[in-house]
Amino acid sequence: MSDRGATGFSNQALLDQLLAGPYAHFTKVGEDDYRDCSERNPGLSLSSNGYYDHKAGKGGSLSELARDESRDVSHWGPHHDHYSSKPSGNKTEKATSDTAAYLWEKANIGEEARADIEEYLTGIRRIPTENYMDLIDTGLLRYLPADEKSTSDEKRPPALVHPFKFIEQDGSIRTAVRKIQLTRKEGNPRKPHFGSDGHLTILPPLDPTNPDNCFLATEGLENALTMRSFYPRKQFVVTNGKSNLKHLLRLAKPEIGVLIIADHDDHAKPHENGQLEAARVRRQLRDQGVNCVAMKPKQPNWDANAALQENKLEEWRNLLVEVPEYEKPEQPKLPKGFRFVPFGESAMQIPEMLVGRILECGTLAELYGDSNTGKSFVAMDLAFSVATGCQWHGEAVRQGGVLYFAGEGEGGLYRRKRAWEIARGQSLKEAPIDQSSGVTDLTDKQCREEVLDRIREKAEQVSLKLVVIDTLSRHFGGKDENQTSEMSQFVSALDNMRQEFGVTVLLVHHTGKDANKGPRGSNALRAALDNEILVTRKDHGPVVLTNTKMKDAEPFRPMAFQLVAVNLQDDQGRELADDYGQPFTSCVLEPAEVPRQSPRAQPKKGSNQENFDRVFAQQQQLGQSPVSLEAVRKALAMQPNRWRELLNSKYIMRTYDIANNCVEMKCFD
């Protein structure tokens, strides 16, 4: 029964809001079942159909639960889709945008927020209060207290909140806030954001009585607030990362100038440097007729707020230099047409291994096998090892960031993660590993660009090493995997990831109807693979990895693992169980002995083969060596088509005798 008539929300939307607020500590334990896993036998269950208290034996609607919590749901507003110009790609993105809207409305504003915001911006960041007090008064800067009502051990920490505004294609700005960023004064230095419907943070001029027609764009909020007193007439645009500079192309107009003060990064990979993206956007804005200037600090890794804390802000300002023009690396001019290059001109590239002998850095690899053979367990085991840097079953691991495109078994991801943590004694809480919010179509150009943008955002925060696509079919957009053109587009998307970010891409894929013929789909994929690993499992036996292709090295020996059950526990070591006391479990991989392969049975000879043996022996007794092919056929009185079938059988081995111009026939048992 829907609650929409009472609250304006659909059941799913109301559930999303409750899980974002008073029940944010609840965890998904089933397809549509959320519970407090910090309790040994959690009794309260939330779902899109309502709530149910298993201990009390009663339940009700979600709107009743909200009222019992003294939550006024009316200010949340009806759950309409007018916030987005296009339908959200999946329910999770919609839910996170709803969470952003809820937290933004819940945050303290004005006098309630002033002391807490001052404690961070002035007490820690040393920004003068006059640089941001107007933003507190107008509610552009807010403060979100810790969630004291949470009964979980991990309460949401307090944070300063600022909004991202959605920029329409025509440059207009939506008023609704559907994406926010949280800045925490202590604890994890990463600044999480919620929501997907937002691009930029826009701050009004410090002196609103005398504004000029110019935007000043910079990456971080603290830097923008530090510089506001230097440029009191300008509107500030906070991009919250270099990858969002491109949204200035929507916002800027020919009559409005743009000043970009970019970060001066010194990453080894050019695509990770803020000044390079600033130069690209400057060129594009100038092509649109916009007067754009891009500056950067002369000294790398020295931003405005860092200079302020060193009492060198004026010096920092005087040392700003113009960002040089972006130029694509000049390609060496080669003579036209085909040519040869001496081997001596090429230098050996020492391979860097990501996981021992198993995965090489910057390559395209594939795990494939039948359903229920343990492919995802292997992929997750590798991903968790890379994220934490711990050895993978004795193989050395190069630690780095991991992105996991999760397309199957989403409900079991948490359980598998928790089982791995318990079995390995490693925590993934602070590990640089993220999973996707849903599936995407990597054969679609627009989807590919969106994915690359999201990866660029992550690459700013951590050095990425591994991207896992689980599975190929779930990220293929429902298209025909046998079509070479479709598969080539998919492979192109993976190559773009590898080349731009230097990551290893690991695919999880299925076999076709005939497992002996390898992974299903077009051969264009297998041709592009650097590494192919077959995953097999018979009955409830071990999971066996067989390296069926290793492009530039010796294939590794087969490996075997047993799937071992682990009783799940919460962070305090308390076992989790269902209402009947049965423990929640998942599995981890533990090394096992590789099963011995049984010898192949010899093929049974047919009547034609038996006749061939007899005639062949007769010809040899007559002194014919090598035996004439035509003599055997005539002795058998066999028609040409049947003769060809016999010659094509695996039972006959033929070699050609050049000297005597005939085929030598050899039979073997």
PDB file of C-alpha atoms in Angstrom, residues 220-416:
ATOM      1  CA  GLY A 220      38.654  24.383  -3.368  1.00  0.00           C
ATOM      2  CA  LEU A 221      36.211  26.156  -1.052  1.00  0.00           C
ATOM      3  CA  GLU A 222      38.917  27.185   1.443  1.00  0.00           C
ATOM      4  CA  ASN A 223      40.998  28.759  -1.352  1.00  0.00           C
ATOM      5  CA  ALA A 224      37.971  30.655  -2.667  1.00  0.00           C
ATOM      6  CA  LEU A 225      37.133  32.035   0.786  1.00  0.00           C
ATOM      7  CA  THR A 226      40.785  32.982   1.322  1.00  0.00           C
ATOM      8  CA  MET A 227      40.857  35.030  -1.913  1.00  0.00           C
ATOM      9  CA  ARG A 228      37.452  36.726  -1.611  1.00  0.00           C
ATOM     10  CA  SER A 229      38.892  39.842   0.031  1.00  0.00           C
ATOM     11  CA  PHE A 230      41.386  40.227  -2.848  1.00  0.00           C
ATOM     12  CA  TYR A 231      38.593  40.149  -5.440  1.00  0.00           C
ATOM     13  CA  PRO A 232      35.503  41.535  -3.632  1.00  0.00           C
ATOM     14  CA  ARG A 233      33.631  42.424  -6.847  1.00  0.00           C
ATOM     15  CA  LYS A 234      33.812  38.977  -8.429  1.00  0.00           C
ATOM     16  CA  GLN A 235      31.490  36.007  -8.210  1.00  0.00           C
ATOM     17  CA  PHE A 236      33.491  32.970  -7.134  1.00  0.00           C
ATOM     18  CA  VAL A 237      32.932  29.567  -8.725  1.00  0.00           C
ATOM     19  CA  VAL A 238      34.198  26.620  -6.684  1.00  0.00           C
ATOM     20  CA  THR A 239      34.670  23.616  -8.966  1.00  0.00           C
ATOM     21  CA  ASN A 240      35.544  21.121  -6.185  1.00  0.00           C
ATOM     22  CA  GLY A 241      38.076  19.473  -8.505  1.00  0.00           C
ATOM     23  CA  LYS A 242      39.688  20.132 -11.866  1.00  0.00           C
ATOM     24  CA  SER A 243      37.356  17.712 -13.668  1.00  0.00           C
ATOM     25  CA  ASN A 244      34.465  20.142 -13.050  1.00  0.00           C
ATOM     26  CA  LEU A 245      36.181  23.093 -14.754  1.00  0.00           C
ATOM     27  CA  LYS A 246      34.478  21.997 -17.973  1.00  0.00           C
ATOM     28  CA  HIS A 247      31.107  23.112 -16.557  1.00  0.00           C
ATOM     29  CA  LEU A 248      32.288  26.713 -16.959  1.00  0.00           C
ATOM     30  CA  LEU A 249      31.504  26.207 -20.652  1.00  0.00           C
ATOM     31  CA  ARG A 250      27.793  26.222 -19.732  1.00  0.00           C
ATOM     32  CA  LEU A 251      27.995  29.062 -17.239  1.00  0.00           C
ATOM     33  CA  ALA A 252      30.128  31.612 -19.089  1.00  0.00           C
ATOM     34  CA  LYS A 253      28.820  34.045 -21.728  1.00  0.00           C
ATOM     35  CA  PRO A 254      30.706  36.340 -24.143  1.00  0.00           C
ATOM     36  CA  GLU A 255      29.698  39.360 -22.045  1.00  0.00           C
ATOM     37  CA  ILE A 256      31.021  37.757 -18.819  1.00  0.00           C
ATOM     38  CA  GLY A 257      34.754  37.245 -18.330  1.00  0.00           C
ATOM     39  CA  VAL A 258      36.329  34.276 -16.571  1.00  0.00           C
ATOM     40  CA  LEU A 259      39.455  34.243 -14.402  1.00  0.00           C
ATOM     41  CA  ILE A 260      40.691  30.750 -13.524  1.00  0.00           C
ATOM     42  CA  ILE A 261      43.204  30.390 -10.693  1.00  0.00           C
ATOM     43  CA  ALA A 262      44.249  26.793 -11.133  1.00  0.00           C
ATOM     44  CA  ASP A 263      46.131  24.501  -8.800  1.00  0.00           C
ATOM     45  CA  HIS A 264      49.785  24.075  -9.757  1.00  0.00           C
ATOM     46  CA  ASP A 265      50.137  20.307  -9.535  1.00  0.00           C
ATOM     47  CA  ASP A 266      53.279  18.348 -10.312  1.00  0.00           C
ATOM     48  CA  HIS A 267      51.891  14.874 -10.899  1.00  0.00           C
ATOM     49  CA  ALA A 268      53.963  12.626 -13.128  1.00  0.00           C
ATOM     50  CA  LYS A 269      50.926  12.006 -15.345  1.00  0.00           C
ATOM     51  CA  PRO A 270      49.928  15.218 -17.190  1.00  0.00           C
ATOM     52  CA  HIS A 271      46.194  14.443 -17.069  1.00  0.00           C
ATOM     53  CA  GLU A 272      46.329  14.700 -13.252  1.00  0.00           C
ATOM     54  CA  ASN A 273      47.550  18.318 -13.268  1.00  0.00           C
ATOM     55  CA  GLY A 274      45.020  21.089 -12.643  1.00  0.00           C
ATOM     56  CA  GLN A 275      46.861  23.658 -14.770  1.00  0.00           C
ATOM     57  CA  LEU A 276      46.576  21.410 -17.837  1.00  0.00           C
ATOM     58  CA  GLU A 277      42.785  21.195 -17.518  1.00  0.00           C
ATOM     59  CA  ALA A 278      42.644  24.970 -16.951  1.00  0.00           C
ATOM     60  CA  ALA A 279      44.514  25.526 -20.224  1.00  0.00           C
ATOM     61  CA  ARG A 280      42.110  23.233 -22.084  1.00  0.00           C
ATOM     62  CA  VAL A 281      39.021  25.008 -20.716  1.00  0.00           C
ATOM     63  CA  ARG A 282      40.548  28.435 -21.409  1.00  0.00           C
ATOM     64  CA  ARG A 283      41.023  27.508 -25.054  1.00  0.00           C
ATOM     65  CA  GLN A 284      37.435  26.254 -25.332  1.00  0.00           C
ATOM     66  CA  LEU A 285      36.025  29.387 -23.663  1.00  0.00           C
ATOM     67  CA  ARG A 286      37.995  31.641 -25.977  1.00  0.00           C
ATOM     68  CA  ASP A 287      36.646  29.667 -28.932  1.00  0.00           C
ATOM     69  CA  GLN A 288      33.157  30.564 -27.618  1.00  0.00           C
ATOM     70  CA  GLY A 289      34.080  34.260 -27.570  1.00  0.00           C
ATOM     71  CA  VAL A 290      34.587  34.441 -23.792  1.00  0.00           C
ATOM     72  CA  ASN A 291      37.457  36.532 -22.418  1.00  0.00           C
ATOM     73  CA  CYS A 292      39.239  33.986 -20.228  1.00  0.00           C
ATOM     74  CA  VAL A 293      42.514  34.268 -18.317  1.00  0.00           C
ATOM     75  CA  ALA A 294      44.063  31.296 -16.492  1.00  0.00           C
ATOM     76  CA  MET A 295      46.652  31.787 -13.746  1.00  0.00           C
ATOM     77  CA  LYS A 296      48.496  29.449 -11.391  1.00  0.00           C
ATOM     78  CA  PRO A 297      50.889  29.776  -8.428  1.00  0.00           C
ATOM     79  CA  LYS A 298      54.514  29.890  -9.515  1.00  0.00           C
ATOM     80  CA  GLN A 299      55.439  27.313  -6.897  1.00  0.00           C
ATOM     81  CA  PRO A 300      53.908  23.816  -7.242  1.00  0.00           C
ATOM     82  CA  ASN A 301      51.558  22.500  -4.553  1.00  0.00           C
ATOM     83  CA  TRP A 302      51.202  25.906  -2.873  1.00  0.00           C
ATOM     84  CA  ASP A 303      47.627  27.140  -2.786  1.00  0.00           C
ATOM     85  CA  ALA A 304      46.089  30.313  -1.394  1.00  0.00           C
ATOM     86  CA  ASN A 305      45.040  28.895   1.968  1.00  0.00           C
ATOM     87  CA  ALA A 306      48.438  27.278   2.541  1.00  0.00           C
ATOM     88  CA  ALA A 307      50.055  30.665   1.869  1.00  0.00           C
ATOM     89  CA  LEU A 308      47.635  32.337   4.283  1.00  0.00           C
ATOM     90  CA  GLN A 309      48.594  29.944   7.065  1.00  0.00           C
ATOM     91  CA  GLU A 310      52.270  30.760   6.397  1.00  0.00           C
ATOM     92  CA  ASN A 311      51.543  34.533   6.488  1.00  0.00           C
ATOM     93  CA  LYS A 312      52.661  34.752   2.847  1.00  0.00           C
ATOM     94  CA  LEU A 313      49.359  35.393   1.083  1.00  0.00           C
ATOM     95  CA  GLU A 314      50.471  38.696  -0.480  1.00  0.00           C
ATOM     96  CA  GLU A 315      53.659  37.052  -1.744  1.00  0.00           C
ATOM     97  CA  TRP A 316      51.614  34.164  -3.155  1.00  0.00           C
ATOM     98  CA  ARG A 317      49.341  36.594  -5.002  1.00  0.00           C
ATOM     99  CA  ASN A 318      52.289  38.490  -6.506  1.00  0.00           C
ATOM    100  CA  LEU A 319      53.817  35.247  -7.761  1.00  0.00           C
ATOM    101  CA  LEU A 320      50.804  34.132  -9.802  1.00  0.00           C
ATOM    102  CA  VAL A 321      51.814  33.383 -13.400  1.00  0.00           C
ATOM    103  CA  GLU A 322      49.770  32.691 -16.503  1.00  0.00           C
ATOM    104  CA  VAL A 323      49.083  29.072 -17.343  1.00  0.00           C
ATOM    105  CA  PRO A 324      50.958  28.216 -20.564  1.00  0.00           C
ATOM    106  CA  GLU A 325      49.005  27.220 -23.636  1.00  0.00           C
ATOM    107  CA  TYR A 326      47.973  23.607 -23.742  1.00  0.00           C
ATOM    108  CA  GLU A 327      49.685  21.818 -26.574  1.00  0.00           C
ATOM    109  CA  LYS A 328      49.301  18.195 -27.417  1.00  0.00           C
ATOM    110  CA  PRO A 329      52.626  16.368 -27.314  1.00  0.00           C
ATOM    111  CA  GLU A 330      54.208  16.635 -30.720  1.00  0.00           C
ATOM    112  CA  GLN A 331      54.217  13.317 -32.490  1.00  0.00           C
ATOM    113  CA  PRO A 332      57.523  12.351 -34.089  1.00  0.00           C
ATOM    114  CA  LYS A 333      57.453  12.922 -37.818  1.00  0.00           C
ATOM    115  CA  LEU A 334      57.842   9.625 -39.588  1.00  0.00           C
ATOM    116  CA  PRO A 335      58.602   9.103 -43.256  1.00  0.00           C
ATOM    117  CA  LYS A 336      55.485   8.459 -45.258  1.00  0.00           C
ATOM    118  CA  GLY A 337      54.650   4.873 -46.013  1.00  0.00           C
ATOM    119  CA  PHE A 338      56.023   1.618 -44.695  1.00  0.00           C
ATOM    120  CA  ARG A 339      59.487   1.546 -43.126  1.00  0.00           C
ATOM    121  CA  PHE A 340      61.787  -0.567 -40.943  1.00  0.00           C
ATOM    122  CA  VAL A 341      63.272   0.598 -37.642  1.00  0.00           C
ATOM    123  CA  PRO A 342      66.500  -0.903 -36.266  1.00  0.00           C
ATOM    124  CA  PHE A 343      65.985  -3.074 -33.206  1.00  0.00           C
ATOM    125  CA  GLY A 344      68.813  -1.157 -31.559  1.00  0.00           C
ATOM    126  CA  GLU A 345      66.674   1.994 -31.425  1.00  0.00           C
ATOM    127  CA  SER A 346      64.098   0.430 -29.094  1.00  0.00           C
ATOM    128  CA  ALA A 347      64.610   0.257 -25.328  1.00  0.00           C
ATOM    129  CA  MET A 348      63.362  -2.623 -23.226  1.00  0.00           C
ATOM    130  CA  GLN A 349      60.337  -1.827 -21.068  1.00  0.00           C
ATOM    131  CA  ILE A 350      60.681  -3.540 -17.699  1.00  0.00           C
ATOM    132  CA  PRO A 351      57.206  -4.894 -16.860  1.00  0.00           C
ATOM    133  CA  GLU A 352      55.640  -3.771 -13.581  1.00  0.00           C
ATOM    134  CA  MET A 353      53.567  -6.458 -11.929  1.00  0.00           C
ATOM    135  CA  LEU A 354      50.426  -5.530 -10.026  1.00  0.00           C
ATOM    136  CA  VAL A 355      49.885  -8.954  -8.454  1.00  0.00           C
ATOM    137  CA  GLY A 356      52.897 -11.278  -8.538  1.00  0.00           C
ATOM    138  CA  ARG A 357      52.921 -13.390 -11.699  1.00  0.00           C
ATOM    139  CA  ILE A 358      49.170 -12.978 -12.099  1.00  0.00           C
ATOM    140  CA  LEU A 359      48.412  -9.398 -13.252  1.00  0.00           C
ATOM    141  CA  GLU A 360      50.681  -6.860 -14.940  1.00  0.00           C
ATOM    142  CA  CYS A 361      50.197  -3.111 -14.504  1.00  0.00           C
ATOM    143  CA  GLY A 362      48.399  -1.295 -17.312  1.00  0.00           C
ATOM    144  CA  THR A 363      47.091  -4.402 -19.082  1.00  0.00           C
ATOM    145  CA  LEU A 364      43.715  -5.845 -20.074  1.00  0.00           C
ATOM    146  CA  ALA A 365      42.948  -9.129 -18.305  1.00  0.00           C
ATOM    147  CA  GLU A 366      39.929 -11.408 -18.117  1.00  0.00           C
ATOM    148  CA  LEU A 367      38.526 -13.949 -15.675  1.00  0.00           C
ATOM    149  CA  TYR A 368      36.033 -16.185 -17.475  1.00  0.00           C
ATOM    150  CA  GLY A 369      34.085 -19.307 -16.666  1.00  0.00           C
ATOM    151  CA  ASP A 370      30.656 -20.850 -16.187  1.00  0.00           C
ATOM    152  CA  SER A 371      28.159 -19.438 -13.717  1.00  0.00           C
ATOM    153  CA  ASN A 372      28.752 -20.256 -10.034  1.00  0.00           C
ATOM    154  CA  THR A 373      32.410 -21.137 -10.461  1.00  0.00           C
ATOM    155  CA  GLY A 374      33.641 -18.387  -8.112  1.00  0.00           C
ATOM    156  CA  LYS A 375      34.722 -15.747 -10.648  1.00  0.00           C
ATOM    157  CA  SER A 376      33.504 -12.814  -8.550  1.00  0.00           C
ATOM    158  CA  PHE A 377      35.115 -14.220  -5.411  1.00  0.00           C
ATOM    159  CA  VAL A 378      38.447 -14.283  -7.261  1.00  0.00           C
ATOM    160  CA  ALA A 379      37.943 -10.766  -8.652  1.00  0.00           C
ATOM    161  CA  MET A 380      37.041  -9.338  -5.228  1.00  0.00           C
ATOM    162  CA  ASP A 381      39.921 -11.159  -3.549  1.00  0.00           C
ATOM    163  CA  LEU A 382      42.325  -9.537  -6.023  1.00  0.00           C
ATOM    164  CA  ALA A 383      40.649  -6.120  -5.683  1.00  0.00           C
ATOM    165  CA  PHE A 384      40.713  -6.127  -1.870  1.00  0.00           C
ATOM    166  CA  SER A 385      44.380  -7.204  -1.868  1.00  0.00           C
ATOM    167  CA  VAL A 386      45.378  -4.363  -4.216  1.00  0.00           C
ATOM    168  CA  ALA A 387      43.403  -1.802  -2.179  1.00  0.00           C
ATOM    169  CA  THR A 388      45.082  -2.841   1.082  1.00  0.00           C
ATOM    170  CA  GLY A 389      48.474  -3.852  -0.309  1.00  0.00           C
ATOM    171  CA  CYS A 390      48.431  -7.219   1.446  1.00  0.00           C
ATOM    172  CA  GLN A 391      49.843 -10.281  -0.313  1.00  0.00           C
ATOM    173  CA  TRP A 392      47.571 -12.295  -2.569  1.00  0.00           C
ATOM    174  CA  HIS A 393      48.134 -15.910  -1.521  1.00  0.00           C
ATOM    175  CA  GLY A 394      51.903 -15.466  -1.404  1.00  0.00           C
ATOM    176  CA  GLU A 395      52.122 -13.151  -4.432  1.00  0.00           C
ATOM    177  CA  ALA A 396      53.498  -9.634  -3.913  1.00  0.00           C
ATOM    178  CA  VAL A 397      50.988  -6.830  -4.522  1.00  0.00           C
ATOM    179  CA  ARG A 398      51.463  -3.219  -5.642  1.00  0.00           C
ATOM    180  CA  GLN A 399      49.034  -1.202  -3.495  1.00  0.00           C
ATOM    181  CA  GLY A 400      46.741   1.413  -5.061  1.00  0.00           C
ATOM    182  CA  GLY A 401      43.213   2.609  -5.682  1.00  0.00           C
ATOM    183  CA  VAL A 402      40.552   0.233  -7.010  1.00  0.00           C
ATOM    184  CA  LEU A 403      37.259   0.899  -8.795  1.00  0.00           C
ATOM    185  CA  TYR A 404      34.787  -2.007  -8.852  1.00  0.00           C
ATOM    186  CA  PHE A 405      31.999  -1.928 -11.459  1.00  0.00           C
ATOM    187  CA  ALA A 406      29.470  -4.120  -9.661  1.00  0.00           C
ATOM    188  CA  GLY A 407      26.789  -5.524 -11.920  1.00  0.00           C
ATOM    189  CA  GLU A 408      25.797  -8.797 -10.303  1.00  0.00           C
ATOM    190  CA  GLY A 409      25.005  -9.936  -6.775  1.00  0.00           C
ATOM    191  CA  GLU A 410      24.888  -6.446  -5.268  1.00  0.00           C
ATOM    192  CA  GLY A 411      23.203  -7.781  -2.143  1.00  0.00           C
ATOM    193  CA  GLY A 412      26.161 -10.058  -1.412  1.00  0.00           C
ATOM    194  CA  LEU A 413      28.899  -7.467  -1.891  1.00  0.00           C
ATOM    195  CA  TYR A 414      28.837  -6.295   1.720  1.00  0.00           C
ATOM    196  CA  ARG A 415      28.846  -9.842   3.089  1.00  0.00           C
ATOM    197  CA  ARG A 416      31.793 -10.855   0.894  1.00  0.00           C
TER     198      ARG A 416
END
